[in-house]
Amino acid sequence: MAKPKYSHLSLSLFLIITITIITSSPPSLASRTSNFPSSRWAPRFLGKFSSSSPPKQPQPPKQQQQQPKIRYETRYFAQRLDHFSFSDSPRFQQRYLINTEHWVGPQRLGPIFFYCGNEGGIEWFAKNTGFVWEVAPQFGAMILFPEHRYYGESMPYGNKDEAYKNASTLSFLTAEQALADFAILITELKRNFSAEGCPVVLFGGSYGGMLAAWMRLKYPHIAIGALASSAPILQFEDIVPPETFYDIVSNDFRRESSSCFNTIKESWDALVTEGKKQNGLRQLTKTFHLCRELSSTDDLANWLDSAYSYLAMVNYPYAADFVMPLPGHPIREVCRKIDGCRDGTSTLERIFEGVSIFYNYTGQAKCFELEDDSDVGTDGWNWQACTEMVMPMSSSRHASMFQTYDFNLSSFQEECWKDYNAKPRPTWITTEFGGRDIKATLKSFGSNIIFSNGLLDPWSGGSVLQNVSETIVALVTEEGAHHIDLRFSKKEDPEWLVEQRATEIKLIQGWLEKFYQESKSNFDM
Amino acid sequence: MAKPKYSHLSLSLFLIITITIITSSPPSLASRTSNFPSSRWAPRFLGKFSSSSPPKQPQPPKQQQQQPKIRYETRYFAQRLDHFSFSDSPRFQQRYLINTEHWVGPQRLGPIFFYCGNEGGIEWFAKNTGFVWEVAPQFGAMILFPEHRYYGESMPYGNKDEAYKNASTLSFLTAEQALADFAILITELKRNFSAEGCPVVLFGGSYGGMLAAWMRLKYPHIAIGALASSAPILQFEDIVPPETFYDIVSNDFRRESSSCFNTIKESWDALVTEGKKQNGLRQLTKTFHLCRELSSTDDLANWLDSAYSYLAMVNYPYAADFVMPLPGHPIREVCRKIDGCRDGTSTLERIFEGVSIFYNYTGQAKCFELEDDSDVGTDGWNWQACTEMVMPMSSSRHASMFQTYDFNLSSFQEECWKDYNAKPRPTWITTEFGGRDIKATLKSFGSNIIFSNGLLDPWSGGSVLQNVSETIVALVTEEGAHHIDLRFSKKEDPEWLVEQRATEIKLIQGWLEKFYQESKSNFDM
């Protein structure tokens, strides 16, 4: 079987965002899912589309009302485009959100809670990181949500068109530059607030969690600790098996229903077979209610693959409208649909019923638009994946319900060159940030990092799941999905989630108490 | 009194090297001291001139014979010019010296001793870092001496003329890029030797010591520990008082003789007064045996200032020819000369007698050439000082024997702009590497660093002089000067130096033993 282009990439990582679903309300039938980040060749983190125009998601009014309010001021800071050379590069305006209303101020060494903005507009992350907003008041903390360069409004060269023009203008879109932005922003803001003595605590989820962990490791003088939620800092080179991600997605389905798992596993062949038939693509277009006629089964496979992967990430125990409106335990619901069709329903019809839970839970979509590739070059995460964030992804023969696929670095590199004139550096992240033998390295070096992960989350396999030392700890929840702990608390929160957050608060409290004790003893000296 | 341009800068740091002295042997009388790094506006580390043509130092034949032999192979590694962007920058050949003859190999996890090359040709550092060569065999260690980019043969753009052409070509001459060079070189070499499991121990003196400490902090996954000798990582912003350096130099003279100190302190006014007289500059030219007529007393003051500062750095207890041939306790000898002149000798004549110990111990120089400024733009350390290595230096009114001077950032920046079109970033190093509250930061974060310092060394005041934790320790010697511990052992070594080196060996042994224990337990698991 030909290796499908999609399977190592539709990873569509990390809880996307503005999946625009066709609803009956807009006049045009052509509202589409083209923003859906299927990322044919690279894993994704969430946030990519958060900064662009708000998604046209049909949302149940009740859930909208439940959304807690957050208050902040939006400010801008002039950042150097290149921190690591002294060439005459321009500056850009980095956006950041700030809230000081609960901050107890510099005299009392009020802490600063700093969210490491990831690949998207920062307002969306602020809205979806309720944990920080909920706990800041009890700590008397200032809240900062800085935006990651090249996302949202924080565009070098004045606007996105210029910033994303070519490999040269994009060349400063790296994690190291983003961390230096954070370090400088914190330092300058502290100076402005006369808050040099105030402790900073980092937060981040997904790629933002990776940034938080790396920031704590690289800038221990800037921040006293980091809560890195769902941060797959080990998903590089061969530190974890490349099959990890898809195996976990697959397992999330199998644990709900082995027949569901099997149906999905069989569906790829069914798809290809159908596609090869005369009028097969037309039939598939009908079966899957696509808005436009399908031109390749790969596109459809991508679309399905994305749905499964995202479902695994947002497999939350309660109804949520994080990515799109979904019921609680959405994989259970998908499998119920797949398994529950009346006898005689074809495999592909079952699949359609299943993924409709993901793409059309509200039932308002009339047809579906598959992703198109046209904006591949304007996607920041794709650039990052094509340069330093090279996360090899394969799909195993047996444990995976996806098509078998072996990550191929050469073809990955070719695609990156084609799309971006970018040359991936697959070994750079581990050289710069480490990852191999991470327990041994960090056991005697480093402190105050929480790696929180839910085992349902396919990214958990690339994160730190064991305690490293007394102060570098792993909080692992059996039933958790992608950085659920960072979300606003809800009355439906299961007990384990309530406990997890309480533990996080306690650990952060511990860091701060130790910091204050030491500040005091320094002061007393 | 007008603030002299020189006093905040002739820092002439860190054991210079190829001070070319006028001897009677070369045919031309014009052999000169023009290579002497007086650095009018920035502190210096040693090594600057080590890579250029060998110095014409008149050396006593006996001392030459004492120089122990070292053996290595010279190799080159193609490094990316810019590690922190994905622009299409060229590569350059980084030179490194390697010796594997005592290495016990990858099977036995033989350690790798890695010297962090600093601002000069690497061969000179290899020759002057005997400690590494002497201890490697007993550890079964491989020895690596990589050269710092933009120094020696490791020139971007093919040659020094191109590399030093302008601010744009020089823009990648930074400590962060150099550390990334090291990280990549180590990683690649380990891969080539199948030595991924072998522990790396870092060594460095002066700026190289700063690099070693920073490397351990930023790349703990690359190296298990660092011996950072005479590494003034706190000599930034206002972490230590800007008067520290000159106060220590001054104190080195006062402890030998308060009249010597006073004579020097008075000499600056005498110099200015003399210079203002009719024919005063001509008279000064005569008094100081200058090869060319003096055009400004500042130039002469610079020359004297440099001598005192270097003397403080190389104030070793035994005769040495590190920088130039000098007796043991050279400051004592200088002061003997200054104090010991017959009655009636003028202040300036005494000064000349004194600095002759430094500039002309062998007595072969017939006249002296003061530094000229013409090569300021081709000096790598000047560039570094004008960009990120901004070390404020002042001279205090009372404790210093130098002219009073207050560091002035604005005029410093103006000079950097004039010389290099470079804009200094005075707060960048502390943002990137820390430094403030270093004890608090590193107490719970980091391990396995030795900060070794001799209190006679004027750079010691900007280093870490107190133990931070059980594994981040300060080895301080009362009688030590600039990274004397890294030099080859000698039979004249005082007891404290023998002990200091033994302690260093013991600490390194401890790091390695712990590493092997943990490797074993990981292996056994």
Short mmCIF file of N, CA, C and O in Angstrom, two decimals, chain A residues 415-520:
data_model
loop_
_atom_site.label_atom_id
_atom_site.label_comp_id
_atom_site.label_asym_id
_atom_site.label_seq_id
_atom_site.Cartn_x
_atom_site.Cartn_y
_atom_site.Cartn_z
N GLU A 415 9.52 18.30 1.61
CA GLU A 415 8.28 19.09 1.67
C GLU A 415 8.51 20.45 2.30
O GLU A 415 7.94 21.45 1.87
N CYS A 416 9.37 20.48 3.31
CA CYS A 416 9.65 21.76 3.96
C CYS A 416 10.37 22.70 3.01
O CYS A 416 10.13 23.91 3.00
N TRP A 417 11.23 22.13 2.24
CA TRP A 417 11.95 22.97 1.29
C TRP A 417 10.98 23.51 0.25
O TRP A 417 11.03 24.70 -0.10
N LYS A 418 10.08 22.63 -0.17
CA LYS A 418 9.09 23.04 -1.18
C LYS A 418 8.17 24.14 -0.63
O LYS A 418 7.93 25.14 -1.29
N ASP A 419 7.70 23.94 0.59
CA ASP A 419 6.71 24.89 1.13
C ASP A 419 7.33 26.18 1.62
O ASP A 419 6.70 27.23 1.58
N TYR A 420 8.54 26.11 2.15
CA TYR A 420 9.09 27.27 2.87
C TYR A 420 10.51 27.65 2.48
O TYR A 420 11.05 28.60 3.02
N ASN A 421 11.14 26.89 1.62
CA ASN A 421 12.59 27.02 1.47
C ASN A 421 13.28 26.92 2.84
O ASN A 421 14.25 27.62 3.12
N ALA A 422 12.73 26.06 3.67
CA ALA A 422 13.29 25.89 5.01
C ALA A 422 13.99 24.55 5.10
O ALA A 422 13.54 23.55 4.53
N LYS A 423 15.10 24.56 5.84
CA LYS A 423 15.82 23.32 6.07
C LYS A 423 15.65 22.90 7.53
O LYS A 423 16.21 23.52 8.43
N PRO A 424 14.90 21.85 7.76
CA PRO A 424 14.69 21.41 9.15
C PRO A 424 16.01 21.03 9.81
O PRO A 424 16.92 20.53 9.15
N ARG A 425 16.11 21.30 11.09
CA ARG A 425 17.26 20.85 11.88
C ARG A 425 16.75 19.87 12.93
O ARG A 425 16.43 20.27 14.06
N PRO A 426 16.66 18.60 12.57
CA PRO A 426 15.96 17.65 13.45
C PRO A 426 16.66 17.41 14.78
O PRO A 426 16.02 16.93 15.71
N THR A 427 17.94 17.75 14.90
CA THR A 427 18.61 17.47 16.18
C THR A 427 18.85 18.73 17.01
O THR A 427 19.49 18.67 18.06
N TRP A 428 18.35 19.84 16.55
CA TRP A 428 18.66 21.10 17.23
C TRP A 428 17.98 21.23 18.59
O TRP A 428 18.60 21.62 19.58
N ILE A 429 16.69 20.90 18.65
CA ILE A 429 15.96 21.09 19.91
C ILE A 429 16.60 20.28 21.04
O ILE A 429 16.78 20.79 22.15
N THR A 430 16.98 19.06 20.76
CA THR A 430 17.58 18.26 21.83
C THR A 430 18.97 18.76 22.19
O THR A 430 19.42 18.61 23.32
N THR A 431 19.65 19.36 21.23
CA THR A 431 20.95 19.95 21.53
C THR A 431 20.78 21.20 22.39
O THR A 431 21.50 21.42 23.36
N GLU A 432 19.80 21.99 22.04
CA GLU A 432 19.60 23.26 22.74
C GLU A 432 18.91 23.08 24.09
O GLU A 432 19.29 23.70 25.07
N PHE A 433 17.91 22.21 24.13
CA PHE A 433 17.11 22.09 25.35
C PHE A 433 17.27 20.75 26.07
O PHE A 433 16.73 20.57 27.15
N GLY A 434 17.95 19.81 25.47
CA GLY A 434 18.06 18.50 26.08
C GLY A 434 16.82 17.66 25.82
O GLY A 434 15.97 18.00 24.99
N GLY A 435 16.72 16.56 26.52
CA GLY A 435 15.60 15.66 26.34
C GLY A 435 16.03 14.22 26.57
O GLY A 435 15.37 13.46 27.26
N ARG A 436 17.17 13.87 26.03
CA ARG A 436 17.69 12.52 26.27
C ARG A 436 18.12 12.42 27.74
O ARG A 436 18.67 13.37 28.29
N ASP A 437 17.89 11.26 28.32
CA ASP A 437 18.27 11.04 29.72
C ASP A 437 17.82 12.19 30.60
O ASP A 437 18.56 12.67 31.46
N ILE A 438 16.62 12.64 30.36
CA ILE A 438 16.20 13.87 31.04
C ILE A 438 16.16 13.67 32.56
O ILE A 438 16.49 14.58 33.32
N LYS A 439 15.82 12.47 32.98
CA LYS A 439 15.77 12.25 34.43
C LYS A 439 17.15 12.42 35.04
O LYS A 439 17.33 13.10 36.04
N ALA A 440 18.13 11.78 34.40
CA ALA A 440 19.49 11.86 34.94
C ALA A 440 19.97 13.31 34.94
O ALA A 440 20.55 13.79 35.92
N THR A 441 19.70 14.02 33.85
CA THR A 441 20.17 15.40 33.77
C THR A 441 19.53 16.28 34.83
O THR A 441 20.21 17.06 35.51
N LEU A 442 18.22 16.17 34.94
CA LEU A 442 17.51 17.11 35.81
C LEU A 442 17.48 16.68 37.28
O LEU A 442 17.13 17.46 38.14
N LYS A 443 17.87 15.44 37.51
CA LYS A 443 17.82 14.95 38.89
C LYS A 443 18.69 15.83 39.79
O LYS A 443 18.29 16.19 40.89
N SER A 444 19.86 16.16 39.32
CA SER A 444 20.74 16.98 40.15
C SER A 444 20.83 18.41 39.62
O SER A 444 21.66 19.18 40.04
N PHE A 445 19.98 18.72 38.68
CA PHE A 445 20.06 20.06 38.08
C PHE A 445 18.65 20.52 37.77
O PHE A 445 17.95 19.91 37.00
N GLY A 446 18.29 21.62 38.35
CA GLY A 446 16.96 22.13 38.08
C GLY A 446 16.02 21.85 39.23
O GLY A 446 16.28 20.98 40.07
N SER A 447 14.93 22.60 39.26
CA SER A 447 13.94 22.43 40.32
C SER A 447 12.66 23.14 39.90
O SER A 447 12.64 23.88 38.92
N ASN A 448 11.62 22.88 40.66
CA ASN A 448 10.35 23.60 40.53
C ASN A 448 9.74 23.57 39.12
O ASN A 448 9.53 24.62 38.49
N ILE A 449 9.51 22.38 38.65
CA ILE A 449 8.73 22.23 37.42
C ILE A 449 7.66 21.18 37.67
O ILE A 449 7.95 20.12 38.25
N ILE A 450 6.46 21.48 37.28
CA ILE A 450 5.39 20.48 37.29
C ILE A 450 5.11 20.11 35.84
O ILE A 450 4.83 20.98 35.02
N PHE A 451 5.25 18.83 35.54
CA PHE A 451 4.80 18.33 34.25
C PHE A 451 3.45 17.66 34.48
O PHE A 451 3.39 16.59 35.08
N SER A 452 2.39 18.30 34.04
CA SER A 452 1.08 17.68 34.24
C SER A 452 0.59 17.10 32.92
O SER A 452 0.73 17.72 31.87
N ASN A 453 0.06 15.89 33.00
CA ASN A 453 -0.41 15.21 31.80
C ASN A 453 -1.60 14.32 32.10
O ASN A 453 -1.66 13.70 33.16
N GLY A 454 -2.49 14.27 31.15
CA GLY A 454 -3.57 13.30 31.19
C GLY A 454 -3.26 12.19 30.19
O GLY A 454 -2.85 12.47 29.07
N LEU A 455 -3.43 10.96 30.63
CA LEU A 455 -2.99 9.85 29.78
C LEU A 455 -3.87 9.64 28.55
O LEU A 455 -3.48 8.93 27.63
N LEU A 456 -5.04 10.24 28.52
CA LEU A 456 -5.85 10.14 27.31
C LEU A 456 -5.29 11.04 26.20
O LEU A 456 -5.56 10.82 25.02
N ASP A 457 -4.54 12.01 26.59
CA ASP A 457 -3.98 12.97 25.64
C ASP A 457 -2.86 12.32 24.83
O ASP A 457 -1.88 11.83 25.39
N PRO A 458 -2.98 12.30 23.51
CA PRO A 458 -1.92 11.65 22.72
C PRO A 458 -0.55 12.33 22.87
O PRO A 458 0.46 11.71 22.57
N TRP A 459 -0.53 13.55 23.35
CA TRP A 459 0.77 14.22 23.56
C TRP A 459 1.41 13.81 24.87
O TRP A 459 2.59 14.12 25.09
N SER A 460 0.66 13.13 25.71
CA SER A 460 1.24 12.77 27.01
C SER A 460 2.44 11.84 26.83
O SER A 460 3.38 11.88 27.62
N GLY A 461 2.39 11.03 25.78
CA GLY A 461 3.49 10.09 25.57
C GLY A 461 4.83 10.75 25.32
O GLY A 461 5.88 10.14 25.49
N GLY A 462 4.80 12.00 24.91
CA GLY A 462 6.05 12.72 24.65
C GLY A 462 6.43 13.65 25.78
O GLY A 462 7.32 14.48 25.62
N SER A 463 5.75 13.51 26.90
CA SER A 463 6.05 14.41 28.01
C SER A 463 6.76 13.65 29.13
O SER A 463 7.14 12.49 28.98
N VAL A 464 6.91 14.30 30.25
CA VAL A 464 7.60 13.70 31.41
C VAL A 464 6.54 13.13 32.32
O VAL A 464 5.72 13.87 32.87
N LEU A 465 6.54 11.83 32.48
CA LEU A 465 5.46 11.15 33.20
C LEU A 465 5.90 10.57 34.54
O LEU A 465 5.13 9.90 35.22
N GLN A 466 7.16 10.78 34.86
CA GLN A 466 7.65 10.28 36.16
C GLN A 466 8.30 11.42 36.91
O GLN A 466 8.94 12.29 36.30
N ASN A 467 8.18 11.38 38.22
CA ASN A 467 8.89 12.37 39.01
C ASN A 467 10.38 12.29 38.73
O ASN A 467 10.94 11.20 38.62
N VAL A 468 11.01 13.43 38.60
CA VAL A 468 12.45 13.47 38.36
C VAL A 468 13.19 13.66 39.67
O VAL A 468 14.22 13.05 39.92
N SER A 469 12.65 14.52 40.50
CA SER A 469 13.27 14.79 41.79
C SER A 469 12.16 15.28 42.73
O SER A 469 10.99 15.29 42.35
N GLU A 470 12.54 15.72 43.89
CA GLU A 470 11.52 16.20 44.82
C GLU A 470 10.79 17.43 44.29
O GLU A 470 9.64 17.67 44.64
N THR A 471 11.48 18.18 43.48
CA THR A 471 10.89 19.45 43.03
C THR A 471 10.57 19.47 41.54
O THR A 471 10.00 20.44 41.05
N ILE A 472 10.96 18.43 40.83
CA ILE A 472 10.55 18.32 39.42
C ILE A 472 9.62 17.12 39.35
O ILE A 472 10.06 15.97 39.37
N VAL A 473 8.34 17.42 39.31
CA VAL A 473 7.36 16.36 39.54
C VAL A 473 6.42 16.18 38.35
O VAL A 473 6.18 17.11 37.58
N ALA A 474 5.95 14.97 38.23
CA ALA A 474 4.99 14.65 37.18
C ALA A 474 3.62 14.43 37.84
O ALA A 474 3.50 13.65 38.78
N LEU A 475 2.63 15.14 37.38
CA LEU A 475 1.26 14.89 37.82
C LEU A 475 0.52 14.23 36.67
O LEU A 475 0.28 14.85 35.64
N VAL A 476 0.23 12.97 36.86
CA VAL A 476 -0.36 12.21 35.77
C VAL A 476 -1.77 11.78 36.15
O VAL A 476 -1.98 11.25 37.24
N THR A 477 -2.72 12.05 35.28
CA THR A 477 -4.09 11.62 35.54
C THR A 477 -4.53 10.63 34.48
O THR A 477 -4.30 10.84 33.29
N GLU A 478 -5.12 9.56 34.93
CA GLU A 478 -5.57 8.50 34.02
C GLU A 478 -6.58 9.02 33.01
O GLU A 478 -6.57 8.65 31.85
N GLU A 479 -7.47 9.84 33.49
CA GLU A 479 -8.63 10.22 32.70
C GLU A 479 -8.50 11.62 32.08
O GLU A 479 -9.46 12.14 31.52
N GLY A 480 -7.32 12.21 32.20
CA GLY A 480 -7.17 13.57 31.70
C GLY A 480 -6.87 13.60 30.21
O GLY A 480 -6.29 12.67 29.66
N ALA A 481 -7.29 14.66 29.55
CA ALA A 481 -6.92 14.88 28.15
C ALA A 481 -6.01 16.11 28.10
O ALA A 481 -5.34 16.43 29.08
N HIS A 482 -6.00 16.79 26.99
CA HIS A 482 -4.98 17.82 26.75
C HIS A 482 -5.15 19.04 27.67
O HIS A 482 -6.15 19.72 27.62
N HIS A 483 -4.16 19.29 28.47
CA HIS A 483 -4.10 20.36 29.49
C HIS A 483 -5.45 20.80 30.04
O HIS A 483 -5.73 22.00 30.17
N ILE A 484 -6.21 19.82 30.46
CA ILE A 484 -7.51 20.12 31.06
C ILE A 484 -7.35 20.91 32.36
O ILE A 484 -8.20 21.72 32.72
N ASP A 485 -6.23 20.67 33.04
CA ASP A 485 -6.02 21.33 34.33
C ASP A 485 -5.94 22.86 34.19
O ASP A 485 -6.20 23.58 35.13
N LEU A 486 -5.55 23.34 33.02
CA LEU A 486 -5.41 24.79 32.84
C LEU A 486 -6.74 25.47 32.57
O LEU A 486 -6.83 26.69 32.57
N ARG A 487 -7.78 24.68 32.32
CA ARG A 487 -9.06 25.28 31.96
C ARG A 487 -9.80 25.82 33.19
O ARG A 487 -9.45 25.50 34.32
N PHE A 488 -10.77 26.66 32.95
CA PHE A 488 -11.60 27.13 34.06
C PHE A 488 -12.22 25.95 34.79
O PHE A 488 -12.58 24.94 34.16
N SER A 489 -12.33 26.06 36.06
CA SER A 489 -13.01 25.00 36.81
C SER A 489 -14.50 25.04 36.46
O SER A 489 -15.04 26.09 36.07
N LYS A 490 -15.14 23.89 36.59
CA LYS A 490 -16.57 23.76 36.30
C LYS A 490 -17.18 22.93 37.40
O LYS A 490 -16.50 22.12 38.03
N LYS A 491 -18.45 23.09 37.55
CA LYS A 491 -19.07 22.27 38.60
C LYS A 491 -19.05 20.79 38.22
O LYS A 491 -19.08 19.91 39.06
N GLU A 492 -18.94 20.51 36.90
CA GLU A 492 -18.88 19.11 36.46
C GLU A 492 -17.49 18.49 36.62
O GLU A 492 -17.30 17.31 36.28
N ASP A 493 -16.52 19.25 37.08
CA ASP A 493 -15.17 18.71 37.18
C ASP A 493 -15.14 17.43 38.00
O ASP A 493 -15.66 17.41 39.13
N PRO A 494 -14.53 16.39 37.48
CA PRO A 494 -14.42 15.16 38.28
C PRO A 494 -13.45 15.39 39.45
O PRO A 494 -12.63 16.31 39.43
N GLU A 495 -13.58 14.49 40.40
CA GLU A 495 -12.80 14.63 41.62
C GLU A 495 -11.29 14.66 41.36
O GLU A 495 -10.56 15.45 41.94
N TRP A 496 -10.84 13.81 40.43
CA TRP A 496 -9.40 13.75 40.20
C TRP A 496 -8.86 15.08 39.66
O TRP A 496 -7.73 15.46 39.92
N LEU A 497 -9.71 15.80 38.91
CA LEU A 497 -9.27 17.08 38.35
C LEU A 497 -9.20 18.14 39.45
O LEU A 497 -8.26 18.94 39.51
N VAL A 498 -10.21 18.11 40.31
CA VAL A 498 -10.20 19.03 41.45
C VAL A 498 -8.94 18.81 42.28
O VAL A 498 -8.24 19.75 42.67
N GLU A 499 -8.64 17.53 42.50
CA GLU A 499 -7.44 17.20 43.29
C GLU A 499 -6.15 17.61 42.58
O GLU A 499 -5.22 18.11 43.20
N GLN A 500 -6.13 17.37 41.28
CA GLN A 500 -4.93 17.73 40.52
C GLN A 500 -4.63 19.23 40.66
O GLN A 500 -3.51 19.63 40.95
N ARG A 501 -5.68 20.02 40.49
CA ARG A 501 -5.47 21.46 40.58
C ARG A 501 -5.07 21.87 41.99
O ARG A 501 -4.22 22.75 42.17
N ALA A 502 -5.66 21.19 42.98
CA ALA A 502 -5.28 21.51 44.36
C ALA A 502 -3.81 21.20 44.59
O ALA A 502 -3.09 21.96 45.25
N THR A 503 -3.35 20.09 44.02
CA THR A 503 -1.93 19.74 44.17
C THR A 503 -1.05 20.79 43.49
O THR A 503 -0.02 21.20 44.02
N GLU A 504 -1.47 21.21 42.32
CA GLU A 504 -0.69 22.24 41.62
C GLU A 504 -0.59 23.52 42.45
O GLU A 504 0.48 24.11 42.59
N ILE A 505 -1.73 23.90 43.00
CA ILE A 505 -1.74 25.12 43.83
C ILE A 505 -0.81 24.95 45.03
O ILE A 505 -0.04 25.84 45.37
N LYS A 506 -0.87 23.76 45.62
CA LYS A 506 -0.02 23.51 46.78
C LYS A 506 1.47 23.55 46.42
O LYS A 506 2.29 24.10 47.15
N LEU A 507 1.79 22.99 45.28
CA LEU A 507 3.20 22.99 44.86
C LEU A 507 3.67 24.43 44.59
O LEU A 507 4.76 24.83 45.01
N ILE A 508 2.84 25.19 43.90
CA ILE A 508 3.21 26.57 43.61
C ILE A 508 3.35 27.36 44.91
O ILE A 508 4.28 28.15 45.09
N GLN A 509 2.42 27.12 45.82
CA GLN A 509 2.52 27.74 47.13
C GLN A 509 3.85 27.42 47.80
O GLN A 509 4.49 28.28 48.38
N GLY A 510 4.24 26.16 47.67
CA GLY A 510 5.51 25.73 48.25
C GLY A 510 6.69 26.47 47.65
O GLY A 510 7.59 26.92 48.37
N TRP A 511 6.69 26.62 46.32
CA TRP A 511 7.78 27.38 45.68
C TRP A 511 7.84 28.79 46.24
O TRP A 511 8.91 29.31 46.53
N LEU A 512 6.65 29.39 46.33
CA LEU A 512 6.62 30.79 46.77
C LEU A 512 7.04 30.93 48.23
O LEU A 512 7.81 31.82 48.59
N GLU A 513 6.57 30.01 49.05
CA GLU A 513 6.95 30.08 50.47
C GLU A 513 8.46 29.97 50.63
O GLU A 513 9.07 30.72 51.37
N LYS A 514 9.03 29.04 49.90
CA LYS A 514 10.48 28.88 49.97
C LYS A 514 11.17 30.15 49.49
O LYS A 514 12.15 30.62 50.09
N PHE A 515 10.65 30.70 48.41
CA PHE A 515 11.23 31.93 47.89
C PHE A 515 11.16 33.05 48.94
O PHE A 515 12.14 33.74 49.18
N TYR A 516 10.01 33.17 49.59
CA TYR A 516 9.87 34.25 50.57
C TYR A 516 10.76 34.02 51.78
O TYR A 516 11.36 34.95 52.31
N GLN A 517 10.85 32.77 52.19
CA GLN A 517 11.75 32.45 53.30
C GLN A 517 13.17 32.88 52.97
O GLN A 517 13.86 33.50 53.77
N GLU A 518 13.59 32.51 51.76
CA GLU A 518 14.97 32.83 51.39
C GLU A 518 15.18 34.34 51.20
O GLU A 518 16.22 34.87 51.56
N SER A 519 14.18 34.99 50.65
CA SER A 519 14.28 36.45 50.52
C SER A 519 14.41 37.07 51.89
O SER A 519 15.21 37.97 52.11
N LYS A 520 13.62 36.54 52.81
CA LYS A 520 13.64 37.09 54.16
C LYS A 520 15.00 36.86 54.80
O LYS A 520 15.58 37.78 55.38
#
